[in-house]
Amino acid sequence: GLGAVLVDPMAGSGTFCIEAALMAADVAPGLIRQRYAEGGKDYIPPAMRWKDYTTTPDTWNALLTEAIQRRKEGMKWLTDPESTCVIQGNEQYRPALELAKSGSAGAGFNEQSITYQNQDCLNYHPPTMIPGRTIVATNPPWGLRLDTDIEESWGSLKQFLRKEVGGCEAWVLCGNKDLTRILRMKQTKRIPIRTGEEDLRWVQYHVFPPKVASPETDVAENKEEEEVFVQ
């Protein structure tokens, strides 16, 4: 196929990278949890405990067998050195990076499936980029767990997007609209979501390719930023 690339420049414990790999490998939601629970002879899958559940155990087992086979084929494809799916993460904080690596391994992915680097986002250069086939998805700090150097982190993300992924699509998850203004980029879509007690937004940006620097373009770019500055 044409190939596809996902990049998370602020990967944290690797959630987005691992979830992307699970989807790419066609791993059914909950299948890994099912694998760890199979040891108990009296184990009943959560779906079969629902009050309105009407599927027979034989049907459930058939679906489970199909999901296991699809996972096997998907994992074989994704972990193949010739796979056209590239998932790349970066995290500056070493303990979080180690969690990302151990989480990836626990989900069954090798270093071929998900690659990680330990850099400041400002200095991160994704090894693989496919024009028109690269998506950035990231969850920069916005005050829930980390409350230091937040604006500096968003400033680094702004520079990364402009220097490294021009021409790509970017999705940024945030719970503080004031922080997204630091990017000084036009939002093309916003999707509200709620997780726990937090109201968040998935914000989409189409990142323009970098412009050739000149006094005229600098003035035009500054004017454009003022016009698309989102409140």
mmCIF file of C-alpha atoms in Angstrom:
data_model
loop_
_atom_site.group_PDB
_atom_site.id
_atom_site.type_symbol
_atom_site.label_atom_id
_atom_site.label_comp_id
_atom_site.label_asym_id
_atom_site.label_seq_id
_atom_site.Cartn_x
_atom_site.Cartn_y
_atom_site.Cartn_z
ATOM 1 C CA GLY A 1 0.000 0.000 0.000
ATOM 2 C CA LEU A 2 0.890 3.662 0.138
ATOM 3 C CA GLY A 3 1.988 3.486 3.759
ATOM 4 C CA ALA A 4 0.997 5.687 6.664
ATOM 5 C CA VAL A 5 2.811 7.424 9.513
ATOM 6 C CA LEU A 6 1.601 8.458 12.968
ATOM 7 C CA VAL A 7 3.781 10.768 15.054
ATOM 8 C CA ASP A 8 3.354 11.721 18.721
ATOM 9 C CA PRO A 9 6.031 14.279 19.665
ATOM 10 C CA MET A 10 4.879 14.313 23.315
ATOM 11 C CA ALA A 11 4.048 10.648 23.784
ATOM 12 C CA GLY A 12 4.050 10.476 27.602
ATOM 13 C CA SER A 13 3.461 6.848 28.564
ATOM 14 C CA GLY A 14 2.743 5.936 24.952
ATOM 15 C CA THR A 15 -1.059 5.740 25.012
ATOM 16 C CA PHE A 16 -1.667 7.157 21.527
ATOM 17 C CA CYS A 17 1.161 5.145 19.945
ATOM 18 C CA ILE A 18 -0.013 1.885 21.499
ATOM 19 C CA GLU A 19 -3.665 2.506 20.624
ATOM 20 C CA ALA A 20 -2.674 3.341 17.050
ATOM 21 C CA ALA A 21 -0.690 0.120 16.810
ATOM 22 C CA LEU A 22 -3.623 -1.903 18.184
ATOM 23 C CA MET A 23 -5.938 -0.427 15.559
ATOM 24 C CA ALA A 24 -3.401 -0.925 12.767
ATOM 25 C CA ALA A 25 -2.946 -4.572 13.803
ATOM 26 C CA ASP A 26 -6.727 -5.123 13.860
ATOM 27 C CA VAL A 27 -6.745 -6.016 17.562
ATOM 28 C CA ALA A 28 -10.302 -6.014 18.895
ATOM 29 C CA PRO A 29 -10.980 -3.761 21.926
ATOM 30 C CA GLY A 30 -10.596 -5.741 25.146
ATOM 31 C CA LEU A 31 -8.885 -8.716 23.485
ATOM 32 C CA ILE A 32 -5.654 -8.244 25.449
ATOM 33 C CA ARG A 33 -7.620 -8.083 28.708
ATOM 34 C CA GLN A 34 -9.450 -11.251 27.646
ATOM 35 C CA ARG A 35 -6.119 -12.973 27.092
ATOM 36 C CA TYR A 36 -4.977 -12.284 30.650
ATOM 37 C CA ALA A 37 -8.320 -13.380 32.110
ATOM 38 C CA GLU A 38 -8.590 -16.709 30.315
ATOM 39 C CA GLY A 39 -6.747 -18.556 33.070
ATOM 40 C CA GLY A 40 -9.771 -18.631 35.393
ATOM 41 C CA LYS A 41 -12.082 -21.525 34.552
ATOM 42 C CA ASP A 42 -15.122 -19.648 35.845
ATOM 43 C CA TYR A 43 -14.297 -16.420 33.996
ATOM 44 C CA ILE A 44 -17.325 -14.856 32.275
ATOM 45 C CA PRO A 45 -16.644 -12.033 29.766
ATOM 46 C CA PRO A 46 -18.187 -8.698 30.827
ATOM 47 C CA ALA A 47 -20.413 -8.561 27.733
ATOM 48 C CA MET A 48 -22.064 -11.821 28.740
ATOM 49 C CA ARG A 49 -23.035 -10.333 32.108
ATOM 50 C CA TRP A 50 -25.199 -7.599 30.578
ATOM 51 C CA LYS A 51 -28.891 -7.948 31.423
ATOM 52 C CA ASP A 52 -29.989 -7.755 27.785
ATOM 53 C CA TYR A 53 -27.245 -10.052 26.485
ATOM 54 C CA THR A 54 -28.805 -12.688 24.217
ATOM 55 C CA THR A 55 -25.858 -14.171 22.308
ATOM 56 C CA THR A 56 -25.102 -17.807 23.075
ATOM 57 C CA PRO A 57 -21.712 -18.916 24.459
ATOM 58 C CA ASP A 58 -21.051 -20.709 21.166
ATOM 59 C CA THR A 59 -21.535 -17.475 19.232
ATOM 60 C CA TRP A 60 -19.286 -15.620 21.662
ATOM 61 C CA ASN A 61 -16.562 -18.247 21.308
ATOM 62 C CA ALA A 62 -16.814 -18.077 17.526
ATOM 63 C CA LEU A 63 -16.418 -14.285 17.593
ATOM 64 C CA LEU A 64 -13.508 -14.593 19.989
ATOM 65 C CA THR A 65 -11.786 -17.174 17.776
ATOM 66 C CA GLU A 66 -12.184 -14.866 14.778
ATOM 67 C CA ALA A 67 -10.791 -11.892 16.737
ATOM 68 C CA ILE A 68 -7.775 -13.916 17.863
ATOM 69 C CA GLN A 69 -7.034 -14.958 14.282
ATOM 70 C CA ARG A 70 -7.377 -11.385 13.003
ATOM 71 C CA ARG A 71 -5.033 -10.187 15.738
ATOM 72 C CA LYS A 72 -2.497 -12.872 14.789
ATOM 73 C CA GLU A 73 -2.524 -11.821 11.137
ATOM 74 C CA GLY A 74 -2.468 -8.117 11.989
ATOM 75 C CA MET A 75 0.439 -8.433 14.415
ATOM 76 C CA LYS A 76 2.406 -10.418 11.848
ATOM 77 C CA TRP A 77 1.881 -7.667 9.290
ATOM 78 C CA LEU A 78 2.669 -4.774 11.644
ATOM 79 C CA THR A 79 5.818 -6.348 13.104
ATOM 80 C CA ASP A 80 7.182 -7.261 9.675
ATOM 81 C CA PRO A 81 10.261 -5.158 8.774
ATOM 82 C CA GLU A 82 8.597 -4.449 5.425
ATOM 83 C CA SER A 83 5.404 -3.088 6.990
ATOM 84 C CA THR A 84 4.252 0.220 5.508
ATOM 85 C CA CYS A 85 2.718 1.387 8.797
ATOM 86 C CA VAL A 86 5.088 3.568 10.821
ATOM 87 C CA ILE A 87 4.330 4.666 14.398
ATOM 88 C CA GLN A 88 6.784 7.062 16.032
ATOM 89 C CA GLY A 89 6.762 8.521 19.518
ATOM 90 C CA ASN A 90 8.961 10.929 21.412
ATOM 91 C CA GLU A 91 9.077 11.753 25.117
ATOM 92 C CA GLN A 92 11.461 14.021 26.989
ATOM 93 C CA TYR A 93 10.753 12.628 30.476
ATOM 94 C CA ARG A 94 12.722 9.404 30.836
ATOM 95 C CA PRO A 95 10.458 7.596 33.379
ATOM 96 C CA ALA A 96 7.424 8.180 31.141
ATOM 97 C CA LEU A 97 9.387 6.945 28.140
ATOM 98 C CA GLU A 98 10.249 3.716 29.970
ATOM 99 C CA LEU A 99 6.545 3.246 30.725
ATOM 100 C CA ALA A 100 5.786 3.718 27.030
ATOM 101 C CA LYS A 101 8.330 1.100 26.030
ATOM 102 C CA SER A 102 7.167 -1.425 28.618
ATOM 103 C CA GLY A 103 3.524 -0.795 27.691
ATOM 104 C CA SER A 104 4.288 -1.361 24.027
ATOM 105 C CA ALA A 105 6.090 -4.604 24.807
ATOM 106 C CA GLY A 106 3.232 -5.728 27.059
ATOM 107 C CA ALA A 107 0.797 -5.199 24.199
ATOM 108 C CA GLY A 108 2.967 -7.404 22.002
ATOM 109 C CA PHE A 109 4.745 -4.789 19.893
ATOM 110 C CA ASN A 110 8.454 -4.826 19.117
ATOM 111 C CA GLU A 111 10.750 -1.897 18.344
ATOM 112 C CA GLN A 112 9.919 -2.318 14.668
ATOM 113 C CA SER A 113 6.230 -1.655 15.354
ATOM 114 C CA ILE A 114 6.649 1.447 17.525
ATOM 115 C CA THR A 115 9.832 3.489 17.695
ATOM 116 C CA TYR A 116 10.546 5.938 20.520
ATOM 117 C CA GLN A 117 13.045 8.728 21.024
ATOM 118 C CA ASN A 118 14.058 10.656 24.130
ATOM 119 C CA GLN A 119 14.199 14.311 23.028
ATOM 120 C CA ASP A 120 12.798 17.699 23.823
ATOM 121 C CA CYS A 121 9.939 18.157 21.372
ATOM 122 C CA LEU A 122 11.769 21.213 20.052
ATOM 123 C CA ASN A 123 14.684 19.011 18.924
ATOM 124 C CA TYR A 124 12.703 15.990 17.749
ATOM 125 C CA HIS A 125 13.040 14.998 14.101
ATOM 126 C CA PRO A 126 10.742 12.093 13.096
ATOM 127 C CA PRO A 127 12.854 9.575 11.143
ATOM 128 C CA THR A 128 10.061 8.769 8.656
ATOM 129 C CA MET A 129 7.666 11.176 6.989
ATOM 130 C CA ILE A 130 5.353 10.395 4.059
ATOM 131 C CA PRO A 131 3.873 13.517 2.418
ATOM 132 C CA GLY A 132 0.097 13.415 2.573
ATOM 133 C CA ARG A 133 0.160 10.210 4.635
ATOM 134 C CA THR A 134 1.445 11.488 7.990
ATOM 135 C CA ILE A 135 -0.739 12.403 10.972
ATOM 136 C CA VAL A 136 0.383 13.961 14.249
ATOM 137 C CA ALA A 137 -1.652 13.052 17.347
ATOM 138 C CA THR A 138 -0.552 14.318 20.728
ATOM 139 C CA ASN A 139 -1.698 15.261 24.220
ATOM 140 C CA PRO A 140 0.605 18.017 25.506
ATOM 141 C CA PRO A 141 0.448 18.987 29.204
ATOM 142 C CA TRP A 142 -2.434 21.309 30.030
ATOM 143 C CA GLY A 143 -2.483 21.297 33.830
ATOM 144 C CA LEU A 144 -4.191 18.058 34.870
ATOM 145 C CA ARG A 145 -1.104 16.069 35.918
ATOM 146 C CA LEU A 146 1.741 18.435 35.070
ATOM 147 C CA ASP A 147 1.573 22.085 36.077
ATOM 148 C CA THR A 148 5.127 23.297 35.429
ATOM 149 C CA ASP A 149 6.655 24.600 32.184
ATOM 150 C CA ILE A 150 3.304 24.169 30.423
ATOM 151 C CA GLU A 151 3.526 27.234 28.197
ATOM 152 C CA GLU A 152 7.119 26.360 27.324
ATOM 153 C CA SER A 153 5.970 22.888 26.255
ATOM 154 C CA TRP A 154 3.298 24.351 23.999
ATOM 155 C CA GLY A 155 5.853 26.728 22.538
ATOM 156 C CA SER A 156 8.056 23.737 21.708
ATOM 157 C CA LEU A 157 5.089 21.992 20.092
ATOM 158 C CA LYS A 158 4.415 25.071 17.986
ATOM 159 C CA GLN A 159 7.976 25.055 16.670
ATOM 160 C CA PHE A 160 7.886 21.305 16.054
ATOM 161 C CA LEU A 161 4.703 21.512 14.003
ATOM 162 C CA ARG A 162 6.013 24.351 11.881
ATOM 163 C CA LYS A 163 9.502 22.978 11.302
ATOM 164 C CA GLU A 164 8.989 19.225 11.080
ATOM 165 C CA VAL A 165 5.509 18.375 9.815
ATOM 166 C CA GLY A 166 4.576 21.046 7.308
ATOM 167 C CA GLY A 167 1.849 19.823 4.984
ATOM 168 C CA CYS A 168 0.551 17.267 7.495
ATOM 169 C CA GLU A 169 -2.599 16.938 9.565
ATOM 170 C CA ALA A 170 -2.297 17.362 13.338
ATOM 171 C CA TRP A 171 -4.699 16.499 16.157
ATOM 172 C CA VAL A 172 -4.073 17.977 19.599
ATOM 173 C CA LEU A 173 -5.982 16.917 22.721
ATOM 174 C CA CYS A 174 -6.416 19.669 25.295
ATOM 175 C CA GLY A 175 -8.557 20.663 28.258
ATOM 176 C CA ASN A 176 -7.503 24.319 28.347
ATOM 177 C CA LYS A 177 -8.472 26.483 25.386
ATOM 178 C CA ASP A 178 -6.125 29.260 26.483
ATOM 179 C CA LEU A 179 -3.136 27.016 25.792
ATOM 180 C CA THR A 180 -4.101 26.221 22.204
ATOM 181 C CA ARG A 181 -3.750 29.931 21.426
ATOM 182 C CA ILE A 182 0.004 29.562 21.942
ATOM 183 C CA LEU A 183 0.171 27.547 18.717
ATOM 184 C CA ARG A 184 -1.149 30.557 16.746
ATOM 185 C CA MET A 185 -2.619 28.209 14.151
ATOM 186 C CA LYS A 186 -6.064 28.072 12.600
ATOM 187 C CA GLN A 187 -8.246 25.314 13.985
ATOM 188 C CA THR A 188 -9.999 23.373 11.216
ATOM 189 C CA LYS A 189 -12.145 21.171 13.462
ATOM 190 C CA ARG A 190 -12.966 20.711 17.154
ATOM 191 C CA ILE A 191 -14.488 17.587 18.670
ATOM 192 C CA PRO A 192 -15.665 17.824 22.299
ATOM 193 C CA ILE A 193 -15.162 14.748 24.469
ATOM 194 C CA ARG A 194 -15.536 14.020 28.151
ATOM 195 C CA THR A 195 -13.306 11.671 30.105
ATOM 196 C CA GLY A 196 -13.780 11.266 33.833
ATOM 197 C CA GLU A 197 -14.674 14.716 35.111
ATOM 198 C CA GLU A 198 -12.757 16.558 32.404
ATOM 199 C CA ASP A 199 -14.186 18.323 29.352
ATOM 200 C CA LEU A 200 -11.646 18.107 26.552
ATOM 201 C CA ARG A 201 -11.356 19.019 22.892
ATOM 202 C CA TRP A 202 -9.741 17.197 20.020
ATOM 203 C CA VAL A 203 -8.477 20.062 17.875
ATOM 204 C CA GLN A 204 -7.501 19.523 14.262
ATOM 205 C CA TYR A 205 -4.953 21.635 12.404
ATOM 206 C CA HIS A 206 -3.770 21.469 8.819
ATOM 207 C CA VAL A 207 -0.129 22.468 9.080
ATOM 208 C CA PHE A 208 1.075 24.585 6.169
ATOM 209 C CA PRO A 209 4.459 23.813 4.597
ATOM 210 C CA PRO A 210 7.228 26.148 5.792
ATOM 211 C CA LYS A 211 7.571 29.368 3.814
ATOM 212 C CA VAL A 212 10.765 30.716 2.349
ATOM 213 C CA ALA A 213 11.893 33.472 4.698
ATOM 214 C CA SER A 214 11.900 37.033 3.392
ATOM 215 C CA PRO A 215 10.921 40.421 4.844
ATOM 216 C CA GLU A 216 7.723 40.381 2.755
ATOM 217 C CA THR A 217 6.629 36.888 3.779
ATOM 218 C CA ASP A 218 7.456 37.579 7.435
ATOM 219 C CA VAL A 219 5.093 40.553 7.436
ATOM 220 C CA ALA A 220 2.391 38.577 5.610
ATOM 221 C CA GLU A 221 2.752 35.626 7.971
ATOM 222 C CA ASN A 222 2.446 37.806 11.057
ATOM 223 C CA LYS A 223 -0.689 39.419 9.608
ATOM 224 C CA GLU A 224 -2.153 36.001 8.794
ATOM 225 C CA GLU A 225 -1.476 34.770 12.331
ATOM 226 C CA GLU A 226 -3.358 37.728 13.746
ATOM 227 C CA GLU A 227 -6.330 36.987 11.502
ATOM 228 C CA VAL A 228 -6.596 33.269 12.312
ATOM 229 C CA PHE A 229 -5.828 33.585 16.005
ATOM 230 C CA VAL A 230 -8.513 31.503 17.693
ATOM 231 C CA GLN A 231 -10.000 32.574 21.028
#
